[in-house]
XYZ file of C-alpha atoms in Angstrom:
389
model
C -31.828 -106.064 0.878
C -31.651 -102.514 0.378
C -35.395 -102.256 -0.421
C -36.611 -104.743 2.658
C -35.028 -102.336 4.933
C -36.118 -98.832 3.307
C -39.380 -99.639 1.813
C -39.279 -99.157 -2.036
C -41.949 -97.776 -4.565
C -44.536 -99.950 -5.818
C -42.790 -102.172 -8.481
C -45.059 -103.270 -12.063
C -44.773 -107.326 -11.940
C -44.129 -108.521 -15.197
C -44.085 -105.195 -16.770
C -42.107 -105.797 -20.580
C -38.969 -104.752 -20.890
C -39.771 -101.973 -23.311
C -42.387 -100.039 -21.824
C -40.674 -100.619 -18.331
C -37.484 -98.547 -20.650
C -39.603 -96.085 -21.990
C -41.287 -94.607 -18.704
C -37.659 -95.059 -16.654
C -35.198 -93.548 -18.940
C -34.040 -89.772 -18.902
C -35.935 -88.769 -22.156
C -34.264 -85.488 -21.942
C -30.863 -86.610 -22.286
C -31.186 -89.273 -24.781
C -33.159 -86.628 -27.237
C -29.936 -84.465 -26.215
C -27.824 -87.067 -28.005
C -29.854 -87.957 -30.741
C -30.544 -84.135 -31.958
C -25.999 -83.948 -31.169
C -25.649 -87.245 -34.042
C -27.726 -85.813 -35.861
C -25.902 -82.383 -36.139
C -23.045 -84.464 -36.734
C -24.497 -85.933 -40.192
C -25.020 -82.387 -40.637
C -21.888 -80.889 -40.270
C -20.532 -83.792 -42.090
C -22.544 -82.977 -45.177
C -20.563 -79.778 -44.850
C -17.078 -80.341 -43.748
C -16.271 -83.934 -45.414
C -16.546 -84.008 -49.277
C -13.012 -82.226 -50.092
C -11.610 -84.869 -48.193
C -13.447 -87.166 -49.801
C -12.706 -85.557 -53.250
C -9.393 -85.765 -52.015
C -8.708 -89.268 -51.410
C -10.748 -90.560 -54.643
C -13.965 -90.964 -52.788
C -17.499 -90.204 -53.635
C -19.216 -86.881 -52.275
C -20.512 -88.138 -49.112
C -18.142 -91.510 -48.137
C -17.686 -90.272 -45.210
C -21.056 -89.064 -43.900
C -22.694 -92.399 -45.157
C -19.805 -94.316 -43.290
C -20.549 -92.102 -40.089
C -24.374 -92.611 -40.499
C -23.819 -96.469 -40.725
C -21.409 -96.381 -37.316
C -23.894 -94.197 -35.838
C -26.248 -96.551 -36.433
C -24.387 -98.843 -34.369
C -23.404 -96.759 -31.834
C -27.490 -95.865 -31.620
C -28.571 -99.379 -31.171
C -25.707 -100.217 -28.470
C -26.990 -97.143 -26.308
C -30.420 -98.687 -26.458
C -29.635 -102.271 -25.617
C -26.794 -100.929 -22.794
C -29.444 -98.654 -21.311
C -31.882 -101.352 -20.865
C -29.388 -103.240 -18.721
C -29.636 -103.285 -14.971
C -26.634 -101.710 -12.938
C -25.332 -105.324 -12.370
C -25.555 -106.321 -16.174
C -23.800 -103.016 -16.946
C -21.126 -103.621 -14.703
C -20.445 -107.038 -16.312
C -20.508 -106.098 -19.844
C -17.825 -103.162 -18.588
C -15.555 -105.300 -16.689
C -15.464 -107.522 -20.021
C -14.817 -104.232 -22.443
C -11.927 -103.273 -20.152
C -10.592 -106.560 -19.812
C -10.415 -106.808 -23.175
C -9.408 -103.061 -24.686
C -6.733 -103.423 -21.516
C -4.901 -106.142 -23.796
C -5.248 -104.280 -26.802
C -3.877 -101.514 -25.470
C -0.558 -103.697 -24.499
C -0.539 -104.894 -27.644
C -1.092 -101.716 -29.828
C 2.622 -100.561 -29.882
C 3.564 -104.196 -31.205
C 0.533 -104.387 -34.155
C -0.893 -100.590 -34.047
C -0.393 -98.439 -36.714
C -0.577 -94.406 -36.526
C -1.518 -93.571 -40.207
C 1.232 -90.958 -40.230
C 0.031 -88.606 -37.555
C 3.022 -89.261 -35.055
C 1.026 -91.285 -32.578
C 0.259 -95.731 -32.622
C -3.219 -95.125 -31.066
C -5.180 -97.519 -33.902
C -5.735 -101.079 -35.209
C -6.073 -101.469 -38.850
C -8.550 -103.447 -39.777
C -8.512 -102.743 -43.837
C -12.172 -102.105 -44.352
C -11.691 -99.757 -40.992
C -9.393 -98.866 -37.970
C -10.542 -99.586 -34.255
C -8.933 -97.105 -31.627
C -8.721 -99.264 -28.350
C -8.684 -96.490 -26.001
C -12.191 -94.935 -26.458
C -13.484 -98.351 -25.565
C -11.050 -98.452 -22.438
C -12.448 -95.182 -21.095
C -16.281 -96.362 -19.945
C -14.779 -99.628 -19.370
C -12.034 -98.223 -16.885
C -14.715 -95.824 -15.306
C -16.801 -98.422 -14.221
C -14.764 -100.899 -13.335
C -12.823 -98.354 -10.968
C -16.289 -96.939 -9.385
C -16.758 -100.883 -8.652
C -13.553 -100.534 -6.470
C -13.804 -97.074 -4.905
C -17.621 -98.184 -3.709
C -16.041 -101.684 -2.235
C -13.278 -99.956 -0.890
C -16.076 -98.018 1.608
C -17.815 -101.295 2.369
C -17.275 -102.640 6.249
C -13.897 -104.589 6.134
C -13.634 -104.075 1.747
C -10.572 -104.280 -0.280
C -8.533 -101.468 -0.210
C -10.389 -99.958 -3.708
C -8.955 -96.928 -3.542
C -5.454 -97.762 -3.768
C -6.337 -100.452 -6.902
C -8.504 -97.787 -8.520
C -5.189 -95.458 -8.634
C -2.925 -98.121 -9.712
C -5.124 -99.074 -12.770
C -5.275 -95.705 -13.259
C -1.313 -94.937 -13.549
C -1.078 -97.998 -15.906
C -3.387 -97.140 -18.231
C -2.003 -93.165 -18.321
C 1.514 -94.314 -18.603
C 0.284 -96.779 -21.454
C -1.554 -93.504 -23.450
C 1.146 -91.137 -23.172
C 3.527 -93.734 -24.379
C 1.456 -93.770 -27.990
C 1.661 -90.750 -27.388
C -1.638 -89.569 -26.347
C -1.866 -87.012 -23.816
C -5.164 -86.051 -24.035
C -6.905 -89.051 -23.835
C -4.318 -89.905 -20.532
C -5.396 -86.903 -19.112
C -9.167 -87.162 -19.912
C -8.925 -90.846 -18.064
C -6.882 -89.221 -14.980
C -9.550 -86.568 -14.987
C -12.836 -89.147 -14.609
C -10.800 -91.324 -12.016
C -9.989 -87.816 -9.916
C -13.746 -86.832 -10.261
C -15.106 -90.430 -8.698
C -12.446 -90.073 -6.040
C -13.535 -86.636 -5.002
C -17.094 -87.819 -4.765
C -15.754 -91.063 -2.926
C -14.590 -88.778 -0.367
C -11.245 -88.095 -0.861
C -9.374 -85.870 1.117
C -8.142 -82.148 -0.722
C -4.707 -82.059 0.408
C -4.642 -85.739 -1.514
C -6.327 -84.073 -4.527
C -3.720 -80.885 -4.899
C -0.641 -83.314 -4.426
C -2.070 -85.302 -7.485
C -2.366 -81.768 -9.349
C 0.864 -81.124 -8.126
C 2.385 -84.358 -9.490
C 0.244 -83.460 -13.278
C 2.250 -80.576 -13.122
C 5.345 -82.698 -12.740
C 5.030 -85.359 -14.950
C 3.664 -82.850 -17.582
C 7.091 -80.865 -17.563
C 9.052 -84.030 -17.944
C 6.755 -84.726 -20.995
C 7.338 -81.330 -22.238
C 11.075 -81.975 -22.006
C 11.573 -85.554 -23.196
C 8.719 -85.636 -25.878
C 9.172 -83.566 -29.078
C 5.345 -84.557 -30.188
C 4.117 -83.044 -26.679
C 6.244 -79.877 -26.761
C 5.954 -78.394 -29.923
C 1.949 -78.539 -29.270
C 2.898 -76.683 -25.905
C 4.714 -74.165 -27.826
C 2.034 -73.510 -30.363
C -0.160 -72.808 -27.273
C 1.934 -70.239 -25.352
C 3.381 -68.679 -29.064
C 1.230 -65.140 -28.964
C 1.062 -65.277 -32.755
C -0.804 -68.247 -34.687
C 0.658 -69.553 -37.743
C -2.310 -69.162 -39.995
C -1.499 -72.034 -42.228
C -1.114 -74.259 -39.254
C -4.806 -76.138 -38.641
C -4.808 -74.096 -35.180
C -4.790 -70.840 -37.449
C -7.062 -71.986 -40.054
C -9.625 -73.215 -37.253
C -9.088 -69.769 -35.196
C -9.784 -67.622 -38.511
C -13.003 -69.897 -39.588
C -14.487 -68.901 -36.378
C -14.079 -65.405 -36.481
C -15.304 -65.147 -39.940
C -18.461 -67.131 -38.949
C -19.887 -64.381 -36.476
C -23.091 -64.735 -35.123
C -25.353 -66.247 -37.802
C -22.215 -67.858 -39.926
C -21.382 -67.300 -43.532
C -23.970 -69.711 -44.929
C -24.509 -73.455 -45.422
C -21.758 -74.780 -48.161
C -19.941 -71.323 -48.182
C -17.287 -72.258 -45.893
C -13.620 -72.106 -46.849
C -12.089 -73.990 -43.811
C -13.252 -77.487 -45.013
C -10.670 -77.286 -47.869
C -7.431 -76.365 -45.671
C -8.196 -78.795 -42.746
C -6.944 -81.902 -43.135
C -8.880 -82.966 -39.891
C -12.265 -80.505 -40.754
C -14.493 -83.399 -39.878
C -12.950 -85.060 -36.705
C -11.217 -82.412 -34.358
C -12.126 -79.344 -35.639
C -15.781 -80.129 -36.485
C -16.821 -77.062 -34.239
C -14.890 -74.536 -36.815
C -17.080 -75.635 -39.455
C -19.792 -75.369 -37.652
C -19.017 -72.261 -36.890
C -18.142 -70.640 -40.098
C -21.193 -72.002 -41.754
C -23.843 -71.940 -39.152
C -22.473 -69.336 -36.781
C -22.132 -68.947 -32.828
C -26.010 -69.638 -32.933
C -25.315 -73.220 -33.942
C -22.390 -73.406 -31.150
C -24.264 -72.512 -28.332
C -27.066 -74.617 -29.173
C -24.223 -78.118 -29.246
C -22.975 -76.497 -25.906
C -26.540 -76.209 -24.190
C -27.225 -80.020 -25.842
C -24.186 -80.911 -23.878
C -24.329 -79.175 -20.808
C -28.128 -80.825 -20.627
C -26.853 -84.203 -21.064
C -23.938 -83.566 -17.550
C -26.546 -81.584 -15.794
C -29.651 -84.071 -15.849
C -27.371 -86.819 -15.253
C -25.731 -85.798 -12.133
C -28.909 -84.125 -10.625
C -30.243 -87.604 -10.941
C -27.534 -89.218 -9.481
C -27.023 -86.905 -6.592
C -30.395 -88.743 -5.460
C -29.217 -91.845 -5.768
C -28.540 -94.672 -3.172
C -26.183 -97.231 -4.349
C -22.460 -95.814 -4.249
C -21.625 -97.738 -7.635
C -24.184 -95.931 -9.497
C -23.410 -92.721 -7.878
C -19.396 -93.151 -8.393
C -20.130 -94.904 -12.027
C -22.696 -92.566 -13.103
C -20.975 -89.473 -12.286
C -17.155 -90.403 -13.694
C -19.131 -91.511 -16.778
C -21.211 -87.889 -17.148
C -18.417 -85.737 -16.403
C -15.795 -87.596 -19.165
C -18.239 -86.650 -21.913
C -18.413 -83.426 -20.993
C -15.213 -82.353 -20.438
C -14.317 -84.239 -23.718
C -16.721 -82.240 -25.528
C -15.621 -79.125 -23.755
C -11.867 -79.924 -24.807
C -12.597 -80.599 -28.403
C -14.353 -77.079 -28.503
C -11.464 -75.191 -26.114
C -8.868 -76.649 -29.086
C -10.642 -75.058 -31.766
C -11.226 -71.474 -29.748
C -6.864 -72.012 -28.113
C -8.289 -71.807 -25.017
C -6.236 -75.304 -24.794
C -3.199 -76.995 -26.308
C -4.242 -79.540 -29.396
C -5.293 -82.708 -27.862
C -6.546 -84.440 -31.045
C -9.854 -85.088 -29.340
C -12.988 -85.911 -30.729
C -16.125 -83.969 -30.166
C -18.793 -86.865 -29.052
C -21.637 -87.805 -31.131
C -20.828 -84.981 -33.773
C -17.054 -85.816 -35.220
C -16.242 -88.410 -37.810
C -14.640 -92.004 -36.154
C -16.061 -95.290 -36.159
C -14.667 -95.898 -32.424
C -15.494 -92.637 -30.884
C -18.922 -92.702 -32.085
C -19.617 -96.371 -31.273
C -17.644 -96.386 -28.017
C -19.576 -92.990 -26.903
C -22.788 -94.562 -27.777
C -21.773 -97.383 -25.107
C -20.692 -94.955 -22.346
C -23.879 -92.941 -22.783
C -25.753 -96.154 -23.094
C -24.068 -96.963 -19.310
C -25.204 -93.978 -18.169
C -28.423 -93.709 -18.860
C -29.193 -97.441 -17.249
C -27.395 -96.041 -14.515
C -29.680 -92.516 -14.591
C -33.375 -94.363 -14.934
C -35.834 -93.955 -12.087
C -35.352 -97.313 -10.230
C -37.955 -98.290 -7.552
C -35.850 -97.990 -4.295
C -36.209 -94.703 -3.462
C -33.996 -91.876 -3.484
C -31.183 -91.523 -0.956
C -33.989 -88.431 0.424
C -36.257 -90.550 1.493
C -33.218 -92.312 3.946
C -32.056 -89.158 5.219
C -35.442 -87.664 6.077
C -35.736 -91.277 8.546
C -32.536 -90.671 10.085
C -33.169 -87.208 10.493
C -36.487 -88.353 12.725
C -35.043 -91.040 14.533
């Protein structure tokens, strides 16, 4: 309908699927995320033998088992950016659906592998953590409401959107996991501010962050004593915080050299949340700035094509979807410089996990379909006719 009324560019009939993917798809941002995995088998090469030596395995275990989920999480991007917006949304209301029951389920049958928080599944030959499959899932599924809720006589979107929202926060910091229930509150605040929401509304919902994360500070001992690592002036240098904060500053500018970092046998978690302090030890700030501009590249494109979109859903979907992974990426990085309390984050595409990688190759899968050129126009095109009207 959209394209009867506005005109539309000149559509290829029966154009293949392939080449149709090839000349539609953001090429910049998906060579952005395949240089970012591929730094990640990199810095795995570096950071994850002395764990490996450590738990009986060979040399690389865990590089080949990240190669073989990246492999995975390569091949789901592809197939979920060839989707249409509509298929997209189906497949996420399904994932949610889904990783929504898991996540009811995980304090019954979940398992925490002795870090203090039930956030996984074991599986033996693997563990599956249902919340990085609940974020895309949940992002979608509430840009679907927000963009009825502004429909002529729609549902009241909004007000489900924030509901979902609470349940699935109060669900994460029960594990606990405060990062990932803040990174979810985050994407839903960002699709509500572009869905027009009013600022007063948006500083009371800072304000009530602010109030539910004092009660956390005072009824969770997990949640405080990362607080109080944070505001301590002095870092315990045997505490991964200190060992992560030292690896950096002895990295300087060019690092210290491939292999000749020390930090990969004191952190326990060298490959997963503090992958950046390897990589800068070894490789230097060189290396980090390049993974920040890959990032940043990723956000930017992806929102400069979706401010010219039409369709609401996209827009909404598109943009909660972009700016998750890259304020993920940016917390990972903040924990390792103490610019931010430990989240136990991943850094996307380049830390060790099965879920995070496969489950980030889905979301950036999502938003690529929703960021390829699509023949109705850009949102442009229907200004500049209302303008001349």
């Amino acid at each position: 309908m959209t394209e009867m009324v506005y005109g539309a560019a000149p559509v290829r009939d029966g154009e293949p699927i392939l080449p149709k993917w090839w000349r539609t798809i953001d090429m910049w941002s998906m060579s952005c995320i395949l240089i970012l995995f591929t730094i990640g088998l990199l810095l795995g090469l570096a950071a994850s033998p002395p764990l490996a030596a450590k738990n009986g395995f060979q040399a690389f275990h865990y590089v080949q088992r990240q190669a073989f989920f990246g492999c995975f999480a390569l091949i789901a991007m592809m197939l979920t950016s060839m989707m249409t917006p509509v298929m997209v949304r189906r497949l996420a209301v399904l994932g949610f659906l889904v990783t929504f029951v898991a996540l009811l389920f995980l304090p019954f049958f979940g398992t925490d592998f002795g870090k203090g928080a039930t956030r996984w599944y074991s599986l033996g030959f693997a563990s599956l953590q249902p919340s990085e499959f609940l974020k895309p899932g949940f992002v979608v599924v509430a840009a679907w409401m927000l963009a009825a809720g502004q429909e002529l006589n729609g549902p009241p979107g909004r007000m489900w959107s924030f509901i979902l929202c609470i349940m699935i926060v109060f669900m994460l910091a029960l594990q606990p996991d405060f990062g990932q229930a803040c990174l979810v509150l985050f994407g839903w605040g960002v699709m509500y501010f572009v869905a027009g929401a009013p600022m007063l509304l948006l500083v009371g919902m800072a304000g009530l962050v602010v109030l539910a994360g004092t009660l956390a500070y005072s009824s969770s001992e997990h949640f405080a004593r990362r607080i109080d690592g944070f505001l301590s002036p002095d870092v315990d240098p045997t505490t991964q915080l200190g060992y992560a904060t030292n690896a950096i500053r002895e990295g300087g500018l060019f690092g210290v050299g491939v292999g000749e970092g020390e930090v990969k046998w004191s952190l326990p978690d060298a490959h997963t949340d503090f992958i950046i302090a390897v990589a800068a030890e070894e490789y230097g700030l060189i290396l980090v700035l390049v993974i920040i501009a890959l990032y940043t590249v990723v956000v930017v494109r992806s929102l400069f094509r979706l401010v010219r979109e039409r369709d609401p859903f996209i827009r909404l979907a598109g943009t909660g979807l972009a700016c998750t992974f890259g304020v993920q990426a940016m917390i990972n990085m903040g924990v390792a410089v103490r610019l931010l309390p430990a989240k136990g984050m991943t850094l996307p595409f380049v830390s060790y996990g099965g879920s995070s990688v496969i489950a980030s190759g889905i979301a950036l899968g999502m938003l690529l379909a929703f960021t390829r050129t699509r023949p109705q126009g850009e949102i442009s095109d229907l200004l500049g006719r209302s303008r001349s009207r």
